mmCIF file of C-alpha atoms in Angstrom:
data_model
loop_
_atom_site.group_PDB
_atom_site.id
_atom_site.type_symbol
_atom_site.label_atom_id
_atom_site.label_comp_id
_atom_site.label_asym_id
_atom_site.label_seq_id
_atom_site.Cartn_x
_atom_site.Cartn_y
_atom_site.Cartn_z
ATOM 1 C CA MET A 1 -48.429 -23.272 -6.254
ATOM 2 C CA MET A 2 -47.024 -20.206 -7.876
ATOM 3 C CA LYS A 3 -47.254 -18.121 -4.752
ATOM 4 C CA ARG A 4 -45.546 -20.969 -2.815
ATOM 5 C CA THR A 5 -42.782 -21.121 -5.484
ATOM 6 C CA GLY A 6 -42.424 -17.342 -5.287
ATOM 7 C CA LEU A 7 -42.058 -17.498 -1.567
ATOM 8 C CA VAL A 8 -39.405 -20.366 -1.704
ATOM 9 C CA PHE A 9 -37.186 -18.098 -4.267
ATOM 10 C CA LEU A 10 -37.736 -15.010 -2.092
ATOM 11 C CA LEU A 11 -36.485 -16.867 0.901
ATOM 12 C CA LEU A 12 -33.555 -18.223 -1.002
ATOM 13 C CA ALA A 13 -32.691 -14.715 -2.166
ATOM 14 C CA CYS A 14 -32.790 -13.400 1.352
ATOM 15 C CA LEU A 15 -30.446 -16.197 2.663
ATOM 16 C CA LEU A 16 -28.035 -15.484 -0.273
ATOM 17 C CA CYS A 17 -27.984 -11.690 0.764
ATOM 18 C CA SER A 18 -27.432 -12.424 4.368
ATOM 19 C CA GLY A 19 -24.709 -14.940 3.542
ATOM 20 C CA ALA A 20 -22.980 -12.180 1.349
ATOM 21 C CA ALA A 21 -23.339 -9.764 4.471
ATOM 22 C CA ARG A 22 -21.679 -12.384 6.663
ATOM 23 C CA ALA A 23 -18.974 -12.980 4.177
ATOM 24 C CA GLN A 24 -17.795 -9.358 4.230
ATOM 25 C CA THR A 25 -14.368 -9.066 5.952
ATOM 26 C CA LEU A 26 -14.672 -6.218 8.707
ATOM 27 C CA PRO A 27 -12.105 -4.845 11.112
ATOM 28 C CA SER A 28 -11.804 -6.917 14.127
ATOM 29 C CA ASN A 29 -9.183 -8.048 16.604
ATOM 30 C CA GLU A 30 -8.046 -10.490 13.994
ATOM 31 C CA VAL A 31 -7.884 -8.110 11.128
ATOM 32 C CA PHE A 32 -7.329 -4.379 11.876
ATOM 33 C CA SER A 33 -7.658 -3.199 8.452
ATOM 34 C CA PRO A 34 -9.083 -5.387 5.644
ATOM 35 C CA GLY A 35 -8.461 -2.572 3.174
ATOM 36 C CA LEU A 36 -4.739 -2.435 3.949
ATOM 37 C CA VAL A 37 -4.487 -6.007 3.812
ATOM 38 C CA ARG A 38 -5.993 -6.136 0.366
ATOM 39 C CA LEU A 39 -3.494 -3.468 -0.523
ATOM 40 C CA ALA A 40 -0.564 -5.528 0.611
ATOM 41 C CA GLN A 41 -1.996 -8.534 -1.476
ATOM 42 C CA MET A 42 -2.127 -6.531 -4.727
ATOM 43 C CA GLU A 43 1.402 -5.328 -4.133
ATOM 44 C CA THR A 44 2.705 -8.840 -4.725
ATOM 45 C CA ALA A 45 1.744 -8.577 -8.311
ATOM 46 C CA GLN A 46 4.068 -5.324 -8.465
ATOM 47 C CA PRO A 47 1.179 -3.168 -9.954
ATOM 48 C CA ASN A 48 1.770 0.378 -11.273
ATOM 49 C CA VAL A 49 1.798 2.774 -8.309
ATOM 50 C CA TRP A 50 1.122 6.550 -8.254
ATOM 51 C CA ALA A 51 1.685 8.634 -5.337
ATOM 52 C CA GLN A 52 1.312 12.367 -4.933
ATOM 53 C CA ALA A 53 2.394 14.662 -1.957
ATOM 54 C CA SER A 54 2.309 18.241 -1.062
ATOM 55 C CA VAL A 55 4.403 19.313 2.052
ATOM 56 C CA GLU A 56 4.537 22.015 4.390
ATOM 57 C CA ILE A 57 7.418 22.782 7.019
ATOM 58 C CA ASP A 58 6.423 25.070 9.906
ATOM 59 C CA LYS A 59 9.673 24.949 11.970
ATOM 60 C CA ALA A 60 13.130 23.619 11.266
ATOM 61 C CA MET A 61 15.897 24.311 13.949
ATOM 62 C CA TYR A 62 18.806 24.925 11.311
ATOM 63 C CA ALA A 63 16.855 27.307 9.087
ATOM 64 C CA ARG A 64 16.966 31.051 10.002
ATOM 65 C CA ASP A 65 14.183 31.874 7.594
ATOM 66 C CA LEU A 66 11.754 29.450 6.417
ATOM 67 C CA SER A 67 9.873 31.833 4.279
ATOM 68 C CA VAL A 68 11.725 30.914 1.138
ATOM 69 C CA LEU A 69 11.141 27.160 1.686
ATOM 70 C CA ALA A 70 7.540 27.644 2.390
ATOM 71 C CA ALA A 71 7.011 29.916 -0.825
ATOM 72 C CA MET A 72 8.755 27.192 -2.878
ATOM 73 C CA LEU A 73 6.602 24.397 -1.371
ATOM 74 C CA LYS A 74 3.387 26.211 -1.692
ATOM 75 C CA GLY A 75 1.327 24.852 -4.663
ATOM 76 C CA THR A 76 4.276 22.492 -5.447
ATOM 77 C CA THR A 77 3.446 18.786 -5.706
ATOM 78 C CA LEU A 78 5.802 15.878 -5.793
ATOM 79 C CA THR A 79 4.540 12.659 -7.670
ATOM 80 C CA VAL A 80 6.341 9.320 -7.655
ATOM 81 C CA GLN A 81 5.548 6.538 -10.110
ATOM 82 C CA SER A 82 6.792 3.128 -10.034
ATOM 83 C CA GLY A 83 6.063 0.018 -12.411
ATOM 84 C CA GLY A 84 7.686 -2.186 -14.902
ATOM 85 C CA ALA A 85 9.597 0.892 -16.288
ATOM 86 C CA GLY A 86 11.274 1.721 -13.077
ATOM 87 C CA LYS A 87 10.541 4.656 -10.627
ATOM 88 C CA THR A 88 10.260 8.292 -11.507
ATOM 89 C CA LEU A 89 9.843 11.577 -9.692
ATOM 90 C CA SER A 90 8.032 14.506 -11.154
ATOM 91 C CA VAL A 91 7.888 18.043 -9.596
ATOM 92 C CA GLU A 92 4.851 20.259 -10.517
ATOM 93 C CA ARG A 93 3.721 23.742 -9.503
ATOM 94 C CA GLY A 94 0.619 25.437 -10.509
ATOM 95 C CA GLY A 95 -0.354 22.691 -12.980
ATOM 96 C CA GLU A 96 3.178 22.898 -14.785
ATOM 97 C CA THR A 97 5.579 20.150 -14.683
ATOM 98 C CA LEU A 98 9.074 21.670 -13.975
ATOM 99 C CA GLY A 99 11.000 18.389 -14.055
ATOM 100 C CA VAL A 100 10.846 14.602 -14.236
ATOM 101 C CA TYR A 101 13.796 12.630 -12.927
ATOM 102 C CA ALA A 102 14.593 8.869 -12.884
ATOM 103 C CA VAL A 103 14.983 7.692 -9.172
ATOM 104 C CA PRO A 104 18.246 5.717 -8.848
ATOM 105 C CA GLU A 105 18.111 2.110 -7.496
ATOM 106 C CA ASN A 106 18.982 1.742 -3.632
ATOM 107 C CA GLY A 107 20.143 -1.688 -2.588
ATOM 108 C CA THR A 108 19.154 -1.166 0.921
ATOM 109 C CA LEU A 109 15.611 0.247 0.270
ATOM 110 C CA ASP A 110 14.989 -2.261 -2.503
ATOM 111 C CA ALA A 111 15.942 -5.162 -0.289
ATOM 112 C CA LEU A 112 13.614 -3.698 2.410
ATOM 113 C CA GLU A 113 10.669 -3.346 -0.059
ATOM 114 C CA SER A 114 11.356 -6.869 -1.127
ATOM 115 C CA ARG A 115 11.259 -8.262 2.389
ATOM 116 C CA LEU A 116 8.052 -6.303 3.284
ATOM 117 C CA LEU A 117 6.343 -7.114 -0.161
ATOM 118 C CA GLY A 118 2.757 -8.572 0.567
ATOM 119 C CA THR A 119 2.956 -7.874 4.409
ATOM 120 C CA ALA A 120 0.254 -5.815 5.944
ATOM 121 C CA VAL A 121 2.481 -3.942 8.510
ATOM 122 C CA LEU A 122 -0.333 -2.875 10.725
ATOM 123 C CA GLU A 123 -1.469 -6.420 11.475
ATOM 124 C CA ARG A 124 -0.742 -8.752 14.374
ATOM 125 C CA ALA A 125 2.098 -11.083 13.528
ATOM 126 C CA PRO A 126 1.162 -14.693 14.416
ATOM 127 C CA LEU A 127 3.368 -16.000 17.303
ATOM 128 C CA ALA A 128 3.778 -19.238 15.494
ATOM 129 C CA TRP A 129 5.380 -17.170 12.438
ATOM 130 C CA ILE A 130 7.608 -15.328 14.874
ATOM 131 C CA ALA A 131 8.649 -18.568 16.352
ATOM 132 C CA ASP A 132 9.453 -20.335 13.282
ATOM 133 C CA TRP A 133 11.339 -17.311 12.023
ATOM 134 C CA LEU A 134 13.674 -17.438 15.187
ATOM 135 C CA GLU A 135 14.205 -21.172 14.905
ATOM 136 C CA GLY A 136 15.248 -20.732 11.402
ATOM 137 C CA LEU A 137 17.982 -18.197 12.063
ATOM 138 C CA GLN A 138 21.478 -19.826 11.732
ATOM 139 C CA ALA A 139 24.828 -18.485 13.127
ATOM 140 C CA GLY A 140 26.059 -15.464 10.925
ATOM 141 C CA ASP A 141 22.458 -14.414 9.732
ATOM 142 C CA ALA A 142 22.178 -10.751 9.522
ATOM 143 C CA LEU A 143 19.537 -9.032 11.950
ATOM 144 C CA GLY A 144 20.115 -5.356 11.032
ATOM 145 C CA PHE A 145 21.779 -2.470 12.762
ATOM 146 C CA GLY A 146 25.205 -4.547 12.153
ATOM 147 C CA PHE A 147 24.070 -7.255 14.589
ATOM 148 C CA ALA A 148 24.044 -10.864 13.413
ATOM 149 C CA VAL A 149 23.193 -14.349 15.224
ATOM 150 C CA SER A 150 26.259 -15.537 17.051
ATOM 151 C CA GLU A 151 24.516 -18.399 18.864
ATOM 152 C CA PRO A 152 21.118 -19.787 17.236
ATOM 153 C CA PHE A 153 17.994 -19.410 19.320
ATOM 154 C CA THR A 154 16.342 -22.077 21.198
ATOM 155 C CA LEU A 155 12.751 -22.018 22.013
ATOM 156 C CA VAL A 156 10.303 -23.415 24.502
ATOM 157 C CA ARG A 157 6.755 -23.546 23.188
ATOM 158 C CA THR A 158 3.450 -23.398 25.379
ATOM 159 C CA MET A 159 0.226 -24.280 23.685
ATOM 160 C CA SER A 160 -3.218 -23.320 24.423
ATOM 161 C CA ASP A 161 -5.362 -25.711 26.691
ATOM 162 C CA ASP A 162 -6.845 -27.304 23.773
ATOM 163 C CA GLY A 163 -3.620 -27.749 21.891
ATOM 164 C CA THR A 164 -4.623 -25.792 18.702
ATOM 165 C CA ARG A 165 -2.641 -22.579 19.332
ATOM 166 C CA LEU A 166 0.672 -21.441 20.287
ATOM 167 C CA THR A 167 0.269 -18.863 23.319
ATOM 168 C CA LYS A 168 3.844 -18.346 24.520
ATOM 169 C CA ILE A 169 7.529 -18.971 23.567
ATOM 170 C CA ASN A 170 10.510 -18.635 25.718
ATOM 171 C CA ILE A 171 13.566 -17.685 23.785
ATOM 172 C CA SER A 172 17.458 -17.985 24.471
ATOM 173 C CA GLY A 173 20.423 -17.086 22.273
ATOM 174 C CA ALA A 174 23.005 -14.426 21.472
ATOM 175 C CA ILE A 175 23.903 -11.801 18.796
ATOM 176 C CA ALA A 176 26.811 -9.731 17.995
ATOM 177 C CA ARG A 177 28.412 -7.123 16.025
ATOM 178 C CA GLU A 178 31.483 -7.941 13.913
ATOM 179 C CA GLY A 179 34.371 -7.758 16.213
ATOM 180 C CA GLY A 180 32.375 -7.021 19.360
ATOM 181 C CA ALA A 181 31.369 -9.187 22.436
ATOM 182 C CA ALA A 182 28.000 -10.995 22.203
ATOM 183 C CA TYR A 183 24.850 -9.951 23.827
ATOM 184 C CA ARG A 184 22.851 -12.774 25.514
ATOM 185 C CA VAL A 185 19.310 -12.867 24.679
ATOM 186 C CA GLU A 186 16.821 -14.126 27.132
ATOM 187 C CA GLY A 187 13.074 -13.765 27.579
ATOM 188 C CA PHE A 188 9.599 -14.684 26.418
ATOM 189 C CA LEU A 189 6.683 -13.570 24.097
ATOM 190 C CA ARG A 190 3.094 -14.266 25.007
ATOM 191 C CA GLN A 191 0.136 -14.001 22.585
ATOM 192 C CA PRO A 192 -3.438 -14.717 24.109
ATOM 193 C CA ALA A 193 -6.792 -15.013 22.800
ATOM 194 C CA GLY A 194 -10.028 -13.515 24.015
ATOM 195 C CA ARG A 195 -12.185 -10.511 23.464
ATOM 196 C CA SER A 196 -9.515 -7.892 24.251
ATOM 197 C CA PRO A 197 -6.280 -9.782 23.926
ATOM 198 C CA LYS A 198 -3.008 -8.168 25.029
ATOM 199 C CA ASP A 199 0.103 -9.388 23.543
ATOM 200 C CA THR A 200 3.324 -8.954 25.660
ATOM 201 C CA PHE A 201 7.057 -9.646 25.595
ATOM 202 C CA GLU A 202 9.896 -9.066 27.702
ATOM 203 C CA LEU A 203 13.540 -9.479 26.663
ATOM 204 C CA THR A 204 16.877 -8.739 28.052
ATOM 205 C CA PHE A 205 20.097 -8.175 26.064
ATOM 206 C CA THR A 206 23.170 -8.508 28.136
ATOM 207 C CA GLN A 207 26.857 -8.233 27.272
ATOM 208 C CA ASP A 208 28.140 -7.185 31.027
ATOM 209 C CA GLU A 209 27.158 -5.002 33.784
ATOM 210 C CA ASP A 210 27.976 -1.799 31.823
ATOM 211 C CA ASN A 211 26.219 -3.058 28.553
ATOM 212 C CA PHE A 212 22.553 -4.339 28.746
ATOM 213 C CA VAL A 213 19.075 -3.223 27.554
ATOM 214 C CA GLU A 214 15.685 -4.532 28.912
ATOM 215 C CA LEU A 215 12.868 -4.454 26.626
ATOM 216 C CA ALA A 216 9.051 -4.764 27.601
ATOM 217 C CA TYR A 217 6.367 -4.477 25.056
ATOM 218 C CA SER A 218 2.356 -4.609 25.237
ATOM 219 C CA ALA A 219 -0.254 -4.463 22.536
ATOM 220 C CA LEU A 220 -3.854 -4.302 23.747
ATOM 221 C CA ARG A 221 -6.504 -4.992 20.912
ATOM 222 C CA GLU A 222 -10.190 -4.117 21.174
ATOM 223 C CA ASN A 223 -13.135 -4.100 18.817
ATOM 224 C CA GLU A 224 -16.308 -2.034 19.429
ATOM 225 C CA ILE A 225 -19.324 -2.726 17.173
ATOM 226 C CA THR A 226 -21.688 0.310 17.039
ATOM 227 C CA HIS A 227 -24.086 -1.277 14.296
ATOM 228 C CA LYS A 228 -23.660 -4.784 13.598
ATOM 229 C CA ASN A 229 -22.017 -5.538 10.190
ATOM 230 C CA LYS A 230 -22.342 -1.700 9.474
ATOM 231 C CA GLU A 231 -20.095 0.334 11.717
ATOM 232 C CA GLY A 232 -17.549 0.053 14.300
ATOM 233 C CA THR A 233 -14.143 0.819 15.718
ATOM 234 C CA ALA A 234 -11.087 -1.401 15.974
ATOM 235 C CA SER A 235 -8.387 -0.367 18.264
ATOM 236 C CA VAL A 236 -4.587 -1.252 19.260
ATOM 237 C CA ARG A 237 -2.793 0.508 21.927
ATOM 238 C CA THR A 238 1.011 -0.333 22.095
ATOM 239 C CA ALA A 239 3.704 0.397 24.272
ATOM 240 C CA LEU A 240 7.489 -0.411 24.075
ATOM 241 C CA LYS A 241 9.947 0.595 26.740
ATOM 242 C CA ALA A 242 13.695 0.145 26.784
ATOM 243 C CA ALA A 243 16.079 0.816 29.471
ATOM 244 C CA GLY A 244 19.769 -0.069 30.214
ATOM 245 C CA LYS A 245 23.304 1.082 29.968
ATOM 246 C CA LEU A 246 25.651 1.405 27.069
ATOM 247 C CA ALA A 247 29.267 1.835 27.846
ATOM 248 C CA GLY A 248 28.238 2.439 31.489
ATOM 249 C CA SER A 249 25.878 5.221 30.614
ATOM 250 C CA GLY A 250 22.142 4.886 31.141
ATOM 251 C CA ILE A 251 19.599 5.082 28.377
ATOM 252 C CA SER A 252 15.905 4.992 28.314
ATOM 253 C CA SER A 253 13.250 5.006 25.690
ATOM 254 C CA ARG A 254 9.556 4.816 25.489
ATOM 255 C CA LEU A 255 7.393 4.515 22.409
ATOM 256 C CA THR A 256 3.725 4.537 22.504
ATOM 257 C CA VAL A 257 1.407 3.940 19.495
ATOM 258 C CA THR A 258 -2.320 4.290 19.319
ATOM 259 C CA MET A 259 -4.190 3.030 16.195
ATOM 260 C CA LYS A 260 -7.864 3.238 15.641
ATOM 261 C CA ASN A 261 -10.082 2.186 12.611
ATOM 262 C CA HIS A 262 -13.344 3.949 12.436
ATOM 263 C CA TRP A 263 -15.232 1.979 9.741
ATOM 264 C CA THR A 264 -18.574 1.751 8.108
ATOM 265 C CA ALA A 265 -19.848 -1.077 5.660
ATOM 266 C CA ASP A 266 -23.012 -2.021 3.534
ATOM 267 C CA GLY A 267 -22.263 -5.709 2.750
ATOM 268 C CA ASP A 268 -19.853 -4.951 -0.269
ATOM 269 C CA THR A 269 -18.219 -1.389 0.332
ATOM 270 C CA LEU A 270 -16.076 -1.053 3.339
ATOM 271 C CA SER A 271 -14.881 2.562 4.390
ATOM 272 C CA GLU A 272 -12.011 3.027 6.863
ATOM 273 C CA ARG A 273 -10.544 6.123 8.544
ATOM 274 C CA VAL A 274 -7.464 4.744 10.208
ATOM 275 C CA THR A 275 -5.659 7.095 12.774
ATOM 276 C CA ILE A 276 -2.119 6.313 13.840
ATOM 277 C CA THR A 277 -0.832 8.393 16.633
ATOM 278 C CA ALA A 278 2.917 7.849 17.861
ATOM 279 C CA SER A 279 4.929 9.357 20.758
ATOM 280 C CA LEU A 280 8.440 8.623 21.454
ATOM 281 C CA THR A 281 10.780 9.633 24.193
ATOM 282 C CA HIS A 282 14.417 9.199 24.439
ATOM 283 C CA GLU A 283 17.060 9.757 27.282
ATOM 284 C CA ASP A 284 20.653 9.279 26.690
ATOM 285 C CA LYS A 285 23.188 10.062 29.551
ATOM 286 C CA THR A 286 26.330 9.337 27.543
ATOM 287 C CA PRO A 287 28.747 12.212 27.992
ATOM 288 C CA GLY A 288 28.789 14.574 25.012
ATOM 289 C CA ARG A 289 25.143 13.797 24.190
ATOM 290 C CA ARG A 290 24.119 17.026 25.397
ATOM 291 C CA MET A 291 26.384 19.199 23.231
ATOM 292 C CA GLN A 292 25.085 17.158 20.316
ATOM 293 C CA ARG A 293 21.584 18.017 21.539
ATOM 294 C CA LEU A 294 20.905 14.248 21.501
ATOM 295 C CA ASN A 295 20.593 13.666 25.503
ATOM 296 C CA SER A 296 16.782 14.194 25.301
ATOM 297 C CA VAL A 297 14.850 13.491 22.262
ATOM 298 C CA ALA A 298 10.927 13.659 21.845
ATOM 299 C CA ALA A 299 8.957 12.996 18.639
ATOM 300 C CA GLU A 300 5.285 12.866 17.837
ATOM 301 C CA THR A 301 3.608 11.691 14.589
ATOM 302 C CA LYS A 302 0.020 11.503 13.326
ATOM 303 C CA ASN A 303 -1.372 9.877 10.291
ATOM 304 C CA THR A 304 -4.942 9.719 9.013
ATOM 305 C CA ILE A 305 -5.532 7.195 6.313
ATOM 306 C CA ARG A 306 -8.668 6.978 4.377
ATOM 307 C CA LEU A 307 -9.524 4.341 2.033
ATOM 308 C CA THR A 308 -12.361 2.322 0.542
ATOM 309 C CA THR A 309 -12.617 -1.146 -0.789
ATOM 310 C CA HIS A 310 -15.382 -3.529 -2.008
ATOM 311 C CA GLU A 311 -15.869 -7.268 -1.247
ATOM 312 C CA SER A 312 -16.529 -7.982 -4.846
ATOM 313 C CA GLY A 313 -12.899 -6.811 -5.657
ATOM 314 C CA ASP A 314 -10.796 -3.881 -6.813
ATOM 315 C CA GLU A 315 -8.787 -3.321 -9.764
ATOM 316 C CA VAL A 316 -7.527 -0.045 -8.515
ATOM 317 C CA LEU A 317 -7.094 0.897 -4.951
ATOM 318 C CA SER A 318 -6.771 4.565 -3.642
ATOM 319 C CA LEU A 319 -6.077 6.105 -0.273
ATOM 320 C CA THR A 320 -5.273 9.441 1.200
ATOM 321 C CA ASP A 321 -2.619 9.985 4.154
ATOM 322 C CA ALA A 322 -2.564 13.311 6.134
ATOM 323 C CA MET A 323 0.805 13.277 8.179
ATOM 324 C CA GLU A 324 2.024 15.288 10.838
ATOM 325 C CA ILE A 325 5.409 15.247 12.568
ATOM 326 C CA GLU A 326 7.011 17.212 15.350
ATOM 327 C CA VAL A 327 10.615 16.418 16.665
ATOM 328 C CA THR A 328 12.127 17.997 19.809
ATOM 329 C CA LEU A 329 15.910 17.843 20.675
ATOM 330 C CA ASP A 330 16.814 19.043 24.221
ATOM 331 C CA GLU A 331 13.342 20.814 24.364
ATOM 332 C CA ASN A 332 14.083 22.914 21.140
ATOM 333 C CA THR A 333 11.798 22.062 18.230
ATOM 334 C CA PHE A 334 14.015 20.458 15.385
ATOM 335 C CA LEU A 335 11.290 19.974 12.990
ATOM 336 C CA ALA A 336 7.489 20.564 12.635
ATOM 337 C CA ALA A 337 6.058 19.693 9.291
ATOM 338 C CA GLY A 338 3.155 18.067 7.553
ATOM 339 C CA ALA A 339 1.992 16.467 4.355
ATOM 340 C CA ASP A 340 -0.912 15.401 2.393
ATOM 341 C CA VAL A 341 -0.328 12.167 0.231
ATOM 342 C CA THR A 342 -2.637 10.543 -2.253
ATOM 343 C CA VAL A 343 -1.778 7.000 -3.423
ATOM 344 C CA ARG A 344 -3.201 4.907 -6.166
ATOM 345 C CA VAL A 345 -2.114 1.218 -6.730
ATOM 346 C CA GLY A 346 -3.124 -0.658 -9.873
ATOM 347 C CA GLY A 347 -4.438 0.437 -13.324
ATOM 348 C CA GLU A 348 -2.560 1.841 -16.088
ATOM 349 C CA ALA A 349 0.553 3.931 -15.561
ATOM 350 C CA GLN A 350 0.138 7.511 -16.171
ATOM 351 C CA PRO A 351 1.953 9.132 -19.000
ATOM 352 C CA LEU A 352 5.099 11.261 -18.083
ATOM 353 C CA ALA A 353 4.941 15.014 -19.013
ATOM 354 C CA MET A 354 8.455 14.739 -20.271
ATOM 355 C CA GLU A 355 11.564 12.362 -20.694
ATOM 356 C CA PRO A 356 12.925 11.541 -17.293
ATOM 357 C CA GLU A 357 16.429 12.855 -16.596
ATOM 358 C CA GLU A 358 19.048 11.723 -14.167
ATOM 359 C CA ILE A 359 19.455 13.533 -10.686
ATOM 360 C CA THR A 360 22.438 15.541 -11.018
ATOM 361 C CA THR A 361 23.821 18.956 -9.596
ATOM 362 C CA GLU A 362 23.053 20.564 -12.884
ATOM 363 C CA ALA A 363 19.439 19.167 -13.093
ATOM 364 C CA VAL A 364 19.037 20.437 -9.604
ATOM 365 C CA ARG A 365 20.264 24.200 -10.563
ATOM 366 C CA THR A 366 17.737 23.988 -13.697
ATOM 367 C CA LEU A 367 15.097 23.165 -11.337
ATOM 368 C CA ALA A 368 15.710 26.064 -9.088
ATOM 369 C CA ARG A 369 15.998 28.305 -12.293
ATOM 370 C CA ARG A 370 12.544 27.147 -13.167
ATOM 371 C CA ILE A 371 11.120 27.620 -9.734
ATOM 372 C CA TYR A 372 12.491 31.071 -9.217
ATOM 373 C CA PRO A 373 10.301 33.142 -11.680
ATOM 374 C CA LEU A 374 7.253 31.535 -10.107
ATOM 375 C CA LEU A 375 7.970 32.969 -6.640
ATOM 376 C CA ASP A 376 6.547 36.459 -5.542
ATOM 377 C CA GLU A 377 8.630 39.603 -5.416
ATOM 378 C CA ASP A 378 8.906 39.394 -1.535
ATOM 379 C CA THR A 379 10.532 36.041 -1.619
ATOM 380 C CA HIS A 380 12.920 37.341 -4.296
ATOM 381 C CA ALA A 381 13.748 40.225 -1.946
ATOM 382 C CA VAL A 382 14.773 37.843 0.824
ATOM 383 C CA ILE A 383 16.723 35.601 -1.527
ATOM 384 C CA ARG A 384 18.484 38.611 -2.784
ATOM 385 C CA LYS A 385 19.343 39.833 0.675
ATOM 386 C CA GLY A 386 20.756 36.416 1.640
ATOM 387 C CA LEU A 387 19.549 33.435 3.780
#
């Protein structure tokens, strides 16, 4: 009898363990990064945030000699903290705090942060959510870049065969800048299901034969499991094309973004390595753009984000982000730079090394005077010679 009872309890324990394993949220076509989703959820409580970055600049078009800037950045870290007491920026070098500054409020950035609060920006936006947002817009509602709704959008919805999911919307409406002629907006957005779903949309913005833009977007999602519930890769390959005319001059752009999440899990711990590679090309044939070096623009960025979360919950979340960026204007390198960033969300606020001061011209001069003695003699010589 005791043996039977023991076997029953052992079986129950195994079932509970397997149930816990199945309950763990893993990357998939539905959730690209559970860790970043968890982070977005934590941000709604407005926790303390600590972020530290070190920056390197390899090339900058308008700098004749980057050696001084490189020397100033070497060994220097920038730390931003935010919480109930506001935002601060600390500048440190060689373990010594050179200055702590109160970051002034910015209405535009604060509004953007408020709008994105709780939003996991790498996740797939449900088509039903997009449809509800479009139908909720009224004439005069601002859309960004100076545009506002001039004619509310009308939608035609297409549901899945079983009637449970929205798969396509056709839209029609108009937008305009203040004092300008309206752009007619027509097109569709499609969001299918399946093992490798490919979202697509095609939209046209037409004012007249000399002012129109055609947009085409696609996002293919795939999920590869190497070891069930233990290891795999989720990926999203996105392409956005824009072509048309503005004031009679041709424009064309192409943005491609590849996101991959290489993950491992053990039932409670989920470790993710998210790589995001983006490439942008833009051509503008407007007269005078070549003189501004803006007729041909190319940019590439790469982010490698690493974070670990626990199904049982996290009071503090940390992640690292290694960034690279290169911007080319008219086939000339405008900027090539990189940064290593560490972010911690939650927990107690870190004590500041000194009382924050306002960012003023005099404060910047004081910071420069503090950095100068820490530079080597070769850099001093370059500064004395003049940049």
